Coordinates of C-alpha atoms and ligand atoms in Angstrom, one line a residue:
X1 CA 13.7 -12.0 14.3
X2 CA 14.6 -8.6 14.5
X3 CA 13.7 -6.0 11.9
X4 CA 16.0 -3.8 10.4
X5 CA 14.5 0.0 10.1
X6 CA 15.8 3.7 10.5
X7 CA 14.9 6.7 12.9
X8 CA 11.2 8.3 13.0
X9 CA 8.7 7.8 10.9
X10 CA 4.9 6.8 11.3
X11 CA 2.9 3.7 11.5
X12 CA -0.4 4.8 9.7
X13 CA -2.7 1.9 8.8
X14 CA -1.5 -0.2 5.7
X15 CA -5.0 -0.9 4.3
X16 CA -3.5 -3.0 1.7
X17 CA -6.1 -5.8 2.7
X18 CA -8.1 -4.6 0.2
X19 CA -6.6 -5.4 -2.5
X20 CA -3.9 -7.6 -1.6
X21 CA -5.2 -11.1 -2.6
X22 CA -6.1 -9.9 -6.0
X23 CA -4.5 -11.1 -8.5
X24 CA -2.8 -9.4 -11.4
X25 CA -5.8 -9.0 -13.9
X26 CA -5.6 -7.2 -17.3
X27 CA -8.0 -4.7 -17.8
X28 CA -9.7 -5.1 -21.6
X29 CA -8.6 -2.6 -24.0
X30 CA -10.1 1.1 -23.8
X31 CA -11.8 2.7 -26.8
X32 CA -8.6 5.4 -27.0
X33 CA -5.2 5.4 -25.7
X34 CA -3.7 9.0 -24.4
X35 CA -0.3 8.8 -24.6
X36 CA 2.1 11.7 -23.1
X37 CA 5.5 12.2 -24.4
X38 CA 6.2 13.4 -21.1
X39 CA 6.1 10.4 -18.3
X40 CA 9.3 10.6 -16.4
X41 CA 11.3 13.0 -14.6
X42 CA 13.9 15.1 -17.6
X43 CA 13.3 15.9 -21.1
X44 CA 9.9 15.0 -22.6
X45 CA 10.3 12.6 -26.1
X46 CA 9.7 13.9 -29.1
X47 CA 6.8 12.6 -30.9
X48 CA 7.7 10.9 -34.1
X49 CA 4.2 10.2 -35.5
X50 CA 1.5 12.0 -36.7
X51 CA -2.2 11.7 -37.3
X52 CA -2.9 8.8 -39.5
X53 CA -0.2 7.0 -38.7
X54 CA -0.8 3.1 -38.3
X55 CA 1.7 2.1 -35.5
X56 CA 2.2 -1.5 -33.8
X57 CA 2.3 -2.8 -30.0
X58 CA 6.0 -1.8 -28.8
X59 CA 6.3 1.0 -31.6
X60 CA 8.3 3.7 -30.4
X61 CA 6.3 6.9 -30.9
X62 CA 8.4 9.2 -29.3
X63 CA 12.5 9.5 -29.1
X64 CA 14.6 10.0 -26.1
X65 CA 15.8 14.2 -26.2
X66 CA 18.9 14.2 -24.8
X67 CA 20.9 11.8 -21.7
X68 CA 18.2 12.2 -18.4
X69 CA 15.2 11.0 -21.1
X70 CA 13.3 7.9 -22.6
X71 CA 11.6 7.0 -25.4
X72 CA 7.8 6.3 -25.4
X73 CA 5.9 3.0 -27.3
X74 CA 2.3 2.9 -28.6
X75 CA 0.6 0.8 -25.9
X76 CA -1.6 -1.2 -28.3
X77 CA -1.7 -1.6 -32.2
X78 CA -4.2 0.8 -34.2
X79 CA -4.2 3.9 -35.8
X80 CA -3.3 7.6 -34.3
X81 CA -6.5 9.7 -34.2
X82 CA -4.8 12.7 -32.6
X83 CA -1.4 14.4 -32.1
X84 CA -1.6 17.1 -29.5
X85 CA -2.0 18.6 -25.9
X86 CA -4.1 16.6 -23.4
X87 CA -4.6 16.3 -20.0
X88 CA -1.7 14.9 -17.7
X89 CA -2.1 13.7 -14.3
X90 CA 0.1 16.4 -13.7
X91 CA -2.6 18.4 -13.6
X92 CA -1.5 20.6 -16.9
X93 CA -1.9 20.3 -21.1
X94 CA 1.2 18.0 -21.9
X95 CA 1.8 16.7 -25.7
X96 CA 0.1 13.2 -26.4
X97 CA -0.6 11.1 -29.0
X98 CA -3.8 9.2 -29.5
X99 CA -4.5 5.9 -30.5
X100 CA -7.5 3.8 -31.8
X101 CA -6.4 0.5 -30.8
X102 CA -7.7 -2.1 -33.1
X103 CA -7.9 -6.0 -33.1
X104 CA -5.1 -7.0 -34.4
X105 CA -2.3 -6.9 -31.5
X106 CA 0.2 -6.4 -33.9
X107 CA 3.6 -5.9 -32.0
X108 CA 6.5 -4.8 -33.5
X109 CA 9.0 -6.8 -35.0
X110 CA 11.6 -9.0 -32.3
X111 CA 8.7 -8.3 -29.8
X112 CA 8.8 -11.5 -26.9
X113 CA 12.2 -13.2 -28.8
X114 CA 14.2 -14.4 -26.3
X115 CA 17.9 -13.0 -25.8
X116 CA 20.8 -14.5 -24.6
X117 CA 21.7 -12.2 -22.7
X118 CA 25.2 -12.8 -20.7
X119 CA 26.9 -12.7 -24.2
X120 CA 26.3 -8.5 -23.9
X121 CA 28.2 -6.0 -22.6
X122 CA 27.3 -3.7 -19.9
X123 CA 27.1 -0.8 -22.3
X124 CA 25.0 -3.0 -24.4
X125 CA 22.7 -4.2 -21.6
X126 CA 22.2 -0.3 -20.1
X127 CA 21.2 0.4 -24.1
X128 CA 18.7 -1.9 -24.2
X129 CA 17.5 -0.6 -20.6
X130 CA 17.2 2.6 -22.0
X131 CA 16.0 2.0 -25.5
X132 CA 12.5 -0.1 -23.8
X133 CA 11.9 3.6 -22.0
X134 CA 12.5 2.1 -18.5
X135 CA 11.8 4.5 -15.2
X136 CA 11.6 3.9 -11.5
X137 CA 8.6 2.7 -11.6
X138 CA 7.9 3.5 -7.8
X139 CA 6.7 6.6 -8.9
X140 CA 9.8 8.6 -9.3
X141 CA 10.1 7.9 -12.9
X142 CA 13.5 9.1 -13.2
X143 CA 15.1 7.2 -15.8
X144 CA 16.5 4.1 -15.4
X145 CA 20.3 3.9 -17.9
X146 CA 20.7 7.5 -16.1
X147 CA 20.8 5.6 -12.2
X148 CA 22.7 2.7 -14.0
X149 CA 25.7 5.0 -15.2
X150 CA 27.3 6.5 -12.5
X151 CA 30.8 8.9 -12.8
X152 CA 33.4 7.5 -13.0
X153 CA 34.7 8.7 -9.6
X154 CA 31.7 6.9 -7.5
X155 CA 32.1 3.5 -6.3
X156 CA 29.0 1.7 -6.2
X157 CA 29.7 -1.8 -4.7
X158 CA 25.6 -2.6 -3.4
X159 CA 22.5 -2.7 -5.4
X160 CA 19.3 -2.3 -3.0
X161 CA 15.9 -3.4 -4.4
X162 CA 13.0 -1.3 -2.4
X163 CA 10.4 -3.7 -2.1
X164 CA 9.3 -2.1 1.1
X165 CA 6.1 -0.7 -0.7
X166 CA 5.6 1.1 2.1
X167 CA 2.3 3.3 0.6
X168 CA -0.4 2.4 2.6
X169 CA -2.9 0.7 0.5
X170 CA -0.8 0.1 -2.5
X171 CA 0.3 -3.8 -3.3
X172 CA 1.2 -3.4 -7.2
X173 CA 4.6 -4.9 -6.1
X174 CA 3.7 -7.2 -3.7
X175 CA 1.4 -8.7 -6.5
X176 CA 4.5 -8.4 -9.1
X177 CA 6.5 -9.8 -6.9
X178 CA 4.7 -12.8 -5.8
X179 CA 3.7 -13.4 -9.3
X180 CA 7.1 -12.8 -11.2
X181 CA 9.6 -13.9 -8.7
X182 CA 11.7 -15.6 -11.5
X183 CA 11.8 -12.2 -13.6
X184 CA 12.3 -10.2 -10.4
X185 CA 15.2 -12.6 -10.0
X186 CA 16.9 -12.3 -13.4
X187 CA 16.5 -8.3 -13.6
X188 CA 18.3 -8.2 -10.3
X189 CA 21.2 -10.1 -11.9
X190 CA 21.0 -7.8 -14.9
X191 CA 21.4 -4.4 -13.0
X192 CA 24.0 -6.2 -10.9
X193 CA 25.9 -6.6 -14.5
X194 CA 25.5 -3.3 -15.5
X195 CA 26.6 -2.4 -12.2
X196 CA 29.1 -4.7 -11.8
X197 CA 28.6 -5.1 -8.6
X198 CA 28.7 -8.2 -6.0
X199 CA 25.9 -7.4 -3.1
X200 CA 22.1 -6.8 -3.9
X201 CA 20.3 -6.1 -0.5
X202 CA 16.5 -6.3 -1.6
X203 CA 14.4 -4.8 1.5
X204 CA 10.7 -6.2 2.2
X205 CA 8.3 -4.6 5.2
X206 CA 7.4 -7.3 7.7
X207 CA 3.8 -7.2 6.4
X208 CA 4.8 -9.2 2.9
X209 CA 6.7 -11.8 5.2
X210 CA 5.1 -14.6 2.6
X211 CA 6.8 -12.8 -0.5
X212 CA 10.3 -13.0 1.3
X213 CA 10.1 -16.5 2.3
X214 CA 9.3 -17.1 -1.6
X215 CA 12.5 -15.3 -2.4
X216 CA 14.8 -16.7 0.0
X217 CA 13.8 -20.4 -1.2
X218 CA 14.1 -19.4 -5.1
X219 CA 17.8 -17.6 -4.6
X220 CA 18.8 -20.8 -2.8
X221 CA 17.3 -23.1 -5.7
X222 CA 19.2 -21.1 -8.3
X223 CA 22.1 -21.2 -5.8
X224 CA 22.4 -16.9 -6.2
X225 CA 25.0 -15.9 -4.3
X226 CA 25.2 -12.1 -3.4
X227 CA 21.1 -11.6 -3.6
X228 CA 19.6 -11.3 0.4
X229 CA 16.2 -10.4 1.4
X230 CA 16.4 -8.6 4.5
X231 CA 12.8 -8.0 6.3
X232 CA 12.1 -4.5 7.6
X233 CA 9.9 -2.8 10.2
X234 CA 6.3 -2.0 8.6
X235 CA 7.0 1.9 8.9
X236 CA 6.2 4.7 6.9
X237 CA 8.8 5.6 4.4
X238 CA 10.7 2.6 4.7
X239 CA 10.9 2.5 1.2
X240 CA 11.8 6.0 0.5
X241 CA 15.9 5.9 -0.8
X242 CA 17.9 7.4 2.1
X243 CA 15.7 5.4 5.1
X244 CA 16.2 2.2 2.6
X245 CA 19.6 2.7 2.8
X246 CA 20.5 3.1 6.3
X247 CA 17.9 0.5 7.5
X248 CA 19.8 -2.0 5.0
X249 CA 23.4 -1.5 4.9
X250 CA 23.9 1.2 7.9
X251 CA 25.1 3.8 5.5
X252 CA 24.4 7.3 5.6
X253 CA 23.8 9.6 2.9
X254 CA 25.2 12.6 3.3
X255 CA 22.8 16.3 2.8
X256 CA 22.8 17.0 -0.5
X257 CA 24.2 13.9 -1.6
X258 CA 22.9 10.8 -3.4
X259 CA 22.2 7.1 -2.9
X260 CA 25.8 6.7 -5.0
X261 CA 27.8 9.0 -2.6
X262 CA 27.6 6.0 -0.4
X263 CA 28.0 3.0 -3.2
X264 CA 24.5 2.1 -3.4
X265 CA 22.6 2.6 -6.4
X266 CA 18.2 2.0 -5.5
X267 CA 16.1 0.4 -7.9
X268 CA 12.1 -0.7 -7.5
X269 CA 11.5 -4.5 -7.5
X270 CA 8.8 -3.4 -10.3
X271 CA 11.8 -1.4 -12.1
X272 CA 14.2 -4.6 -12.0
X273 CA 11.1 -7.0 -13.6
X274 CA 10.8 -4.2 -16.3
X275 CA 14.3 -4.6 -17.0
X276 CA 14.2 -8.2 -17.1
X277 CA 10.9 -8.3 -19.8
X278 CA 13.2 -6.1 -21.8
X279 CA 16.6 -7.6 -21.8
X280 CA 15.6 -10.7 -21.6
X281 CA 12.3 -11.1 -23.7
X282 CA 12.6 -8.0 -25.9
X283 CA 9.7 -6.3 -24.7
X284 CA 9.5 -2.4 -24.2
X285 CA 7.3 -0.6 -21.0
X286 CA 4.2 -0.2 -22.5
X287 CA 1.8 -1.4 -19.6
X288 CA 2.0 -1.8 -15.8
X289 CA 0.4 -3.0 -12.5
X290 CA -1.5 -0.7 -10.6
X291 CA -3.7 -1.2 -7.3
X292 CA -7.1 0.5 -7.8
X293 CA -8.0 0.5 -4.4
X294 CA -10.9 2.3 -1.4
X295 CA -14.1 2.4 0.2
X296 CA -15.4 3.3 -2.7
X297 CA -13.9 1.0 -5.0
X298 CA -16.4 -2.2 -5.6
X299 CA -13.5 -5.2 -7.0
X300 CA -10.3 -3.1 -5.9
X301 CA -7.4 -5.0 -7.3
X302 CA -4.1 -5.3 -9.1
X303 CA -4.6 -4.3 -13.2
X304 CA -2.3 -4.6 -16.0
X305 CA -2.5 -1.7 -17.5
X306 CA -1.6 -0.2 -20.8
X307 CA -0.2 3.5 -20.6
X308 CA -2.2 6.0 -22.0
X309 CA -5.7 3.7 -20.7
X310 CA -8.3 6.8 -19.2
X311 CA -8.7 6.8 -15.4
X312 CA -12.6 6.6 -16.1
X313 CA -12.1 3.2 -17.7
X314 CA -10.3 1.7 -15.4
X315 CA -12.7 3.0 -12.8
X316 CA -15.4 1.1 -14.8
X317 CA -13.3 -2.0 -14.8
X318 CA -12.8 -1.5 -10.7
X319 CA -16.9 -0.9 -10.0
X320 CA -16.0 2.3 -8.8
X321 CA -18.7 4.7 -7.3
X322 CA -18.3 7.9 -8.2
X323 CA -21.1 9.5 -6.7
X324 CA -19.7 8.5 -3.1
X325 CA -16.4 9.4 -4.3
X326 CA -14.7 12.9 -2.8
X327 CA -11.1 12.1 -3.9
X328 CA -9.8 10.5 -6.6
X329 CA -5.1 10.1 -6.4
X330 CA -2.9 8.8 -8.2
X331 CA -0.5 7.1 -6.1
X332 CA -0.6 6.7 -2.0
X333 CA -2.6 8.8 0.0
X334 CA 1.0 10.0 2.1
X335 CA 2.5 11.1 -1.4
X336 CA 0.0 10.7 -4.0
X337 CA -1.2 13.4 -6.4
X338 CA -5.0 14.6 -6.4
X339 CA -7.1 14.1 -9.7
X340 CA -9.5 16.1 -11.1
X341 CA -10.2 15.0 -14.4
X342 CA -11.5 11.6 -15.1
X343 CA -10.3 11.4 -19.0
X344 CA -6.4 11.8 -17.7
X345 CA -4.1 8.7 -18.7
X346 CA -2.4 6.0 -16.4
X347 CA 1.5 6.8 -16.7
X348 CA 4.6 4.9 -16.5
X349 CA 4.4 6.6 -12.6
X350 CA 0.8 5.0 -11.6
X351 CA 1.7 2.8 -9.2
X352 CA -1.9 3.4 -8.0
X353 CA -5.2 4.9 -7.8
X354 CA -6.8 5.6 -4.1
X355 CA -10.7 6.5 -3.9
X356 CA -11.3 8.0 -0.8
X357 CA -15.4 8.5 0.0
X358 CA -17.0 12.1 0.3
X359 CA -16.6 11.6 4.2
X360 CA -13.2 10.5 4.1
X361 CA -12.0 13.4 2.9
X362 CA -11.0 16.2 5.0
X363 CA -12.8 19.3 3.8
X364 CA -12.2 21.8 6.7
X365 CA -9.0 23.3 5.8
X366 CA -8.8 25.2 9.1
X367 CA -5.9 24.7 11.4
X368 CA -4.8 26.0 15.1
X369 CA -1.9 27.1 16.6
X370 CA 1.3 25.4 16.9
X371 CA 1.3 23.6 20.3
X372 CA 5.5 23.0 20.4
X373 CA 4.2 19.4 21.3
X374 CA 7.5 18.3 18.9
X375 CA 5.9 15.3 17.3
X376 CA 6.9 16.4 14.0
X377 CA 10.6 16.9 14.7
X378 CA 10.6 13.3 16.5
X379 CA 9.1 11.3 13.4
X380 CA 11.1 13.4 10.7
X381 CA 12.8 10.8 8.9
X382 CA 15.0 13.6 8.1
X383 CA 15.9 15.2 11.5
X384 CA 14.6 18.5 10.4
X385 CA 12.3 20.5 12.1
X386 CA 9.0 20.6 10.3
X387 CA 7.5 23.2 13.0
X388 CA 10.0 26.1 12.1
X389 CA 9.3 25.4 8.3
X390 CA 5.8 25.5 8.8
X391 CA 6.4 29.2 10.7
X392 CA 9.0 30.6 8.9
X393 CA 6.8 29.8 5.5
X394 CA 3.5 30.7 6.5
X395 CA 5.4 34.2 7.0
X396 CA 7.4 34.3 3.9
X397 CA 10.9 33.5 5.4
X398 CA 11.2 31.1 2.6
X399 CA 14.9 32.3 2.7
X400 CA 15.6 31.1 6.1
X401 CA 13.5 27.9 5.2
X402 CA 16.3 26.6 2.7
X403 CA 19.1 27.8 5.4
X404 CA 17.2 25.3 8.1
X405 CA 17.4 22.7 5.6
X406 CA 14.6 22.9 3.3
X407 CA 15.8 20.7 0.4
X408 CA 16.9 18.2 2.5
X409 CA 12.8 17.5 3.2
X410 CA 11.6 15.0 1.2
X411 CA 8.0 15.9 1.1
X412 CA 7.0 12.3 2.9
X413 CA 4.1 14.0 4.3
X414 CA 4.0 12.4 8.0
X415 CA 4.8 15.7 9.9
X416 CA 1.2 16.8 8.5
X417 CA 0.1 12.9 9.4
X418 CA 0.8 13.6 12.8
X419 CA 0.6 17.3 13.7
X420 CA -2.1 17.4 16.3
X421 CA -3.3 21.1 14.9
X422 CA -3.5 20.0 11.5
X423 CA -0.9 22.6 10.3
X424 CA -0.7 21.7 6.4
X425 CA 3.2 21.5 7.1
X426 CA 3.9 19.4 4.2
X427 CA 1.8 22.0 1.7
X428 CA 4.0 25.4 3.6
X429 CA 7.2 22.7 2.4
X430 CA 6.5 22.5 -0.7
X431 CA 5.4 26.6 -1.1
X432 CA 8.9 27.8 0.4
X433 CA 10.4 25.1 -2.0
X434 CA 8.9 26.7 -5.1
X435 CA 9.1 30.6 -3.9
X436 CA 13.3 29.8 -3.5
X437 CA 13.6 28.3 -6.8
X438 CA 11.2 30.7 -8.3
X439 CA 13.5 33.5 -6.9
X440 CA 16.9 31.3 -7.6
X441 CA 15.3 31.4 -11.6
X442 CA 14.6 35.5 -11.3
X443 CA 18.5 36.2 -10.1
X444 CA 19.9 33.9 -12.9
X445 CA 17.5 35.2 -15.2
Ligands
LIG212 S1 7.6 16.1 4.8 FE1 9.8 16.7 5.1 S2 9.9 17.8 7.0 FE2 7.9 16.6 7.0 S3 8.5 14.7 8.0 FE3 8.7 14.3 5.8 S4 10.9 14.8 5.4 FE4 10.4 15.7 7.4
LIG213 S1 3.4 18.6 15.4 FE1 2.2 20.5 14.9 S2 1.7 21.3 16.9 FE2 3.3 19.8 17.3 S3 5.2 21.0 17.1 FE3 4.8 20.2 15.1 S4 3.7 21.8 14.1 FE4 3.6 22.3 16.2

């Protein structure tokens, strides 16, 4: 069988053998819950408790501020003990509320009822969507009712699930969707609702070939029309939204464009089961899966995990080794985020956490020359050309970065993957990046 995939790209190792075969397993409750108001892209919620409070599983404890923003729930029952800055994986002093969970796992009130719900309307459905705090749970975390409602002058007429998962190391939605096929199943024909569209193209690497054949024979025992898995080349980022695209329906989006300038509208197979808990069960985002995974990592697996639960917790739960650890992310080690604080919280965005050992991790942050070998501006997913970025921002051009494109980079990383003088190309990306915008700011300012 052929396999469908896009232009460039890398084929680092997957390492997902790790942790593949574990099941989903919940992780027992922490002592404290740190809760940010701030866990997806847009306006942070606004907290709506305060110290004292006694709030309920499923509680909303912070309310959407404005259209691109979504409420936030109390992860567990219990009492708030704080109301205040904390950590954030972000790596900055965010506002949180803390919780003491307690015994009781008292959920708020409709919490698991079941809901009929074809009887609703779009508008109704994309409120509920929106009102359980849903965000891409890939790790974007832009919010979900804001993907779902297009302008009126786009015509979106394909959904595309990315179940490529194409992370090395992380199998949070191969587990999810192994596990929750059926749910995976009804949230796709929920956003196709909203949507109203006809064609739902969901896209799955060649190395989950099992999870595919499970999907194909459950759409044809529900007899869902308009619902195909299509099997993709294992290659890094087959899963990120413009490579998804092309490799699944041939369409291209234009620079500067969106998934919706050509009728397709991307959601996560982990963001379409949320959607399904929530529609369908009444049940807001309060928890997710996340692979805990590396060589220093003693039972790496797949946790359900409540938001808010302290990275050293579930590093406890994993048998991590910290003394042999060098690097602790948050994420994928392509496009993951570095930690350096062991008391920040798992957000709606942790779609893993990597441990890589002290002699895993590159220390030497030395590089040589350019060698114009080119490898970087053959594997750009993008067709840019990492090599002038990398020059024309290690010399403050950072002008002449954004004229050669620089926004249309989507910070994948594999230009530094494969740059045989270990130019930090990715790193001199993302500098320009900020030194335009911080300029753009000054002039408006
Ligand atoms: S990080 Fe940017 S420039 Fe480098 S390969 Fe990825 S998209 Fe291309
Ligand atoms: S891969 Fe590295 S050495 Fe080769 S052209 Fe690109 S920046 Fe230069």
């Amino acid at each position: 069988m052929s396999l469908r995939s896009f232009p460039g790209g890398i084929h680092p190792d997957d390492m997902k053998h790790l942790s593949r075969n574990r099941k989903i397993e919940p992780v027992p409750m922490p002592e404290k819950l740190i809760i940010p108001m701030s866990q997806h892209i847009g306006a942070p919620a606004k907290c709506i408790v305060k110290k004292g409070d006694r709030v309920r599983r499923g509680q909303k404890i912070g309310e959407a501020e404005g259209f691109v923003s979504v409420p936030v729930h109390a992860s567990a029952s219990g009492e708030v003990t704080a109301v205040g800055e904390a950590m954030h994986p972000f790596g900055k002093m965010l506002m949180s509320v803390t919780i003491k969970p307690d015994e009781s796992g008292d959920t708020v009130e409709g919490w698991g009822v079941e809901r009929p719900w074809e009887e609703l309307s779009r508008d109704e459905l994309k409120t509920l969507v929106r009102e359980a705090g849903i965000v891409g749970l890939g790790g974007a975390t832009f919010p979900t009712h804001v993907k779902l409602s297009p302008p009126p002058d786009k015509h979106i007429n394909t959904l595309v699930i990315n179940a490529a998962e194409c992370e090395p190391y992380l199998t949070s939605d191969y587990r999810l969707m192994m596990e929750k096929t059926h749910e995976l199943l009804s949230g796709i024909r929920i956003l196709k609702k909203i949507l109203d569209v006809e064609e739902c193209r969901i896209g799955i690497e060649s190395n989950k070939k099992d999870c595919f054949e499970i999907l194909e024979k459950e759409i044809q025992a529900q007899g869902l029309a308009g619902i195909t898995p299509i099997l993709l080349e294992v290659k890094y980022p087959q899963g990120a939204e413009i490579q998804l695209i092309y490799a699944l329906t041939g369409r291209e989006v234009p620079s500067g464009k969106l998934p919706m300038d050509a009728g397709v509208v991307v959601q996560n197979a982990g963001t379409a089961i949320a959607v399904s808990e929530a529609v369908e069960r009444n049940i807001p985002l309060t928890e997710r899966v996340v692979t805990v995974t590396g060589s220093t990592v003693g039972t790496p697996g797949n946790y359900l995990v409540p938001f808010g639960t302290p990275l050293k917790h579930l590093l406890d739960v994993a048998r991590a080794d910290l003394e042999k650890t060098g690097k602790i992310i948050f994420g994928g080690p392509m496009m993951g985020m570095a930690q350096a604080f062991l008391d920040v919280p798992v957000i709606k965005g942790t779609s893993g956490v990597l441990l890589q050992a002290l002699d895993e991790t590159i220390k030497d942050s030395t590089y040589s020359s350019c060698l114009r070998c080119g490898k970087c501006v053959e594997i750009c997913p993008m067709w840019l050309m990492p090599t002038r970025f990398g020059s024309l921002s290690r010399t403050g051009r950072f002008q002449e970065c954004e004229e050669a494109g620089l926004f249309d980079c989507k910070e994948c990383g594999s230009c530094t993957f494969v740059c045989p003088s270990h130019i930090p190309l990715t790193h001199f990306i993302k500098l320009a990046k900020f030194r335009v915008l911080e300029e753009k700011r000054r002039q408006k300012s």
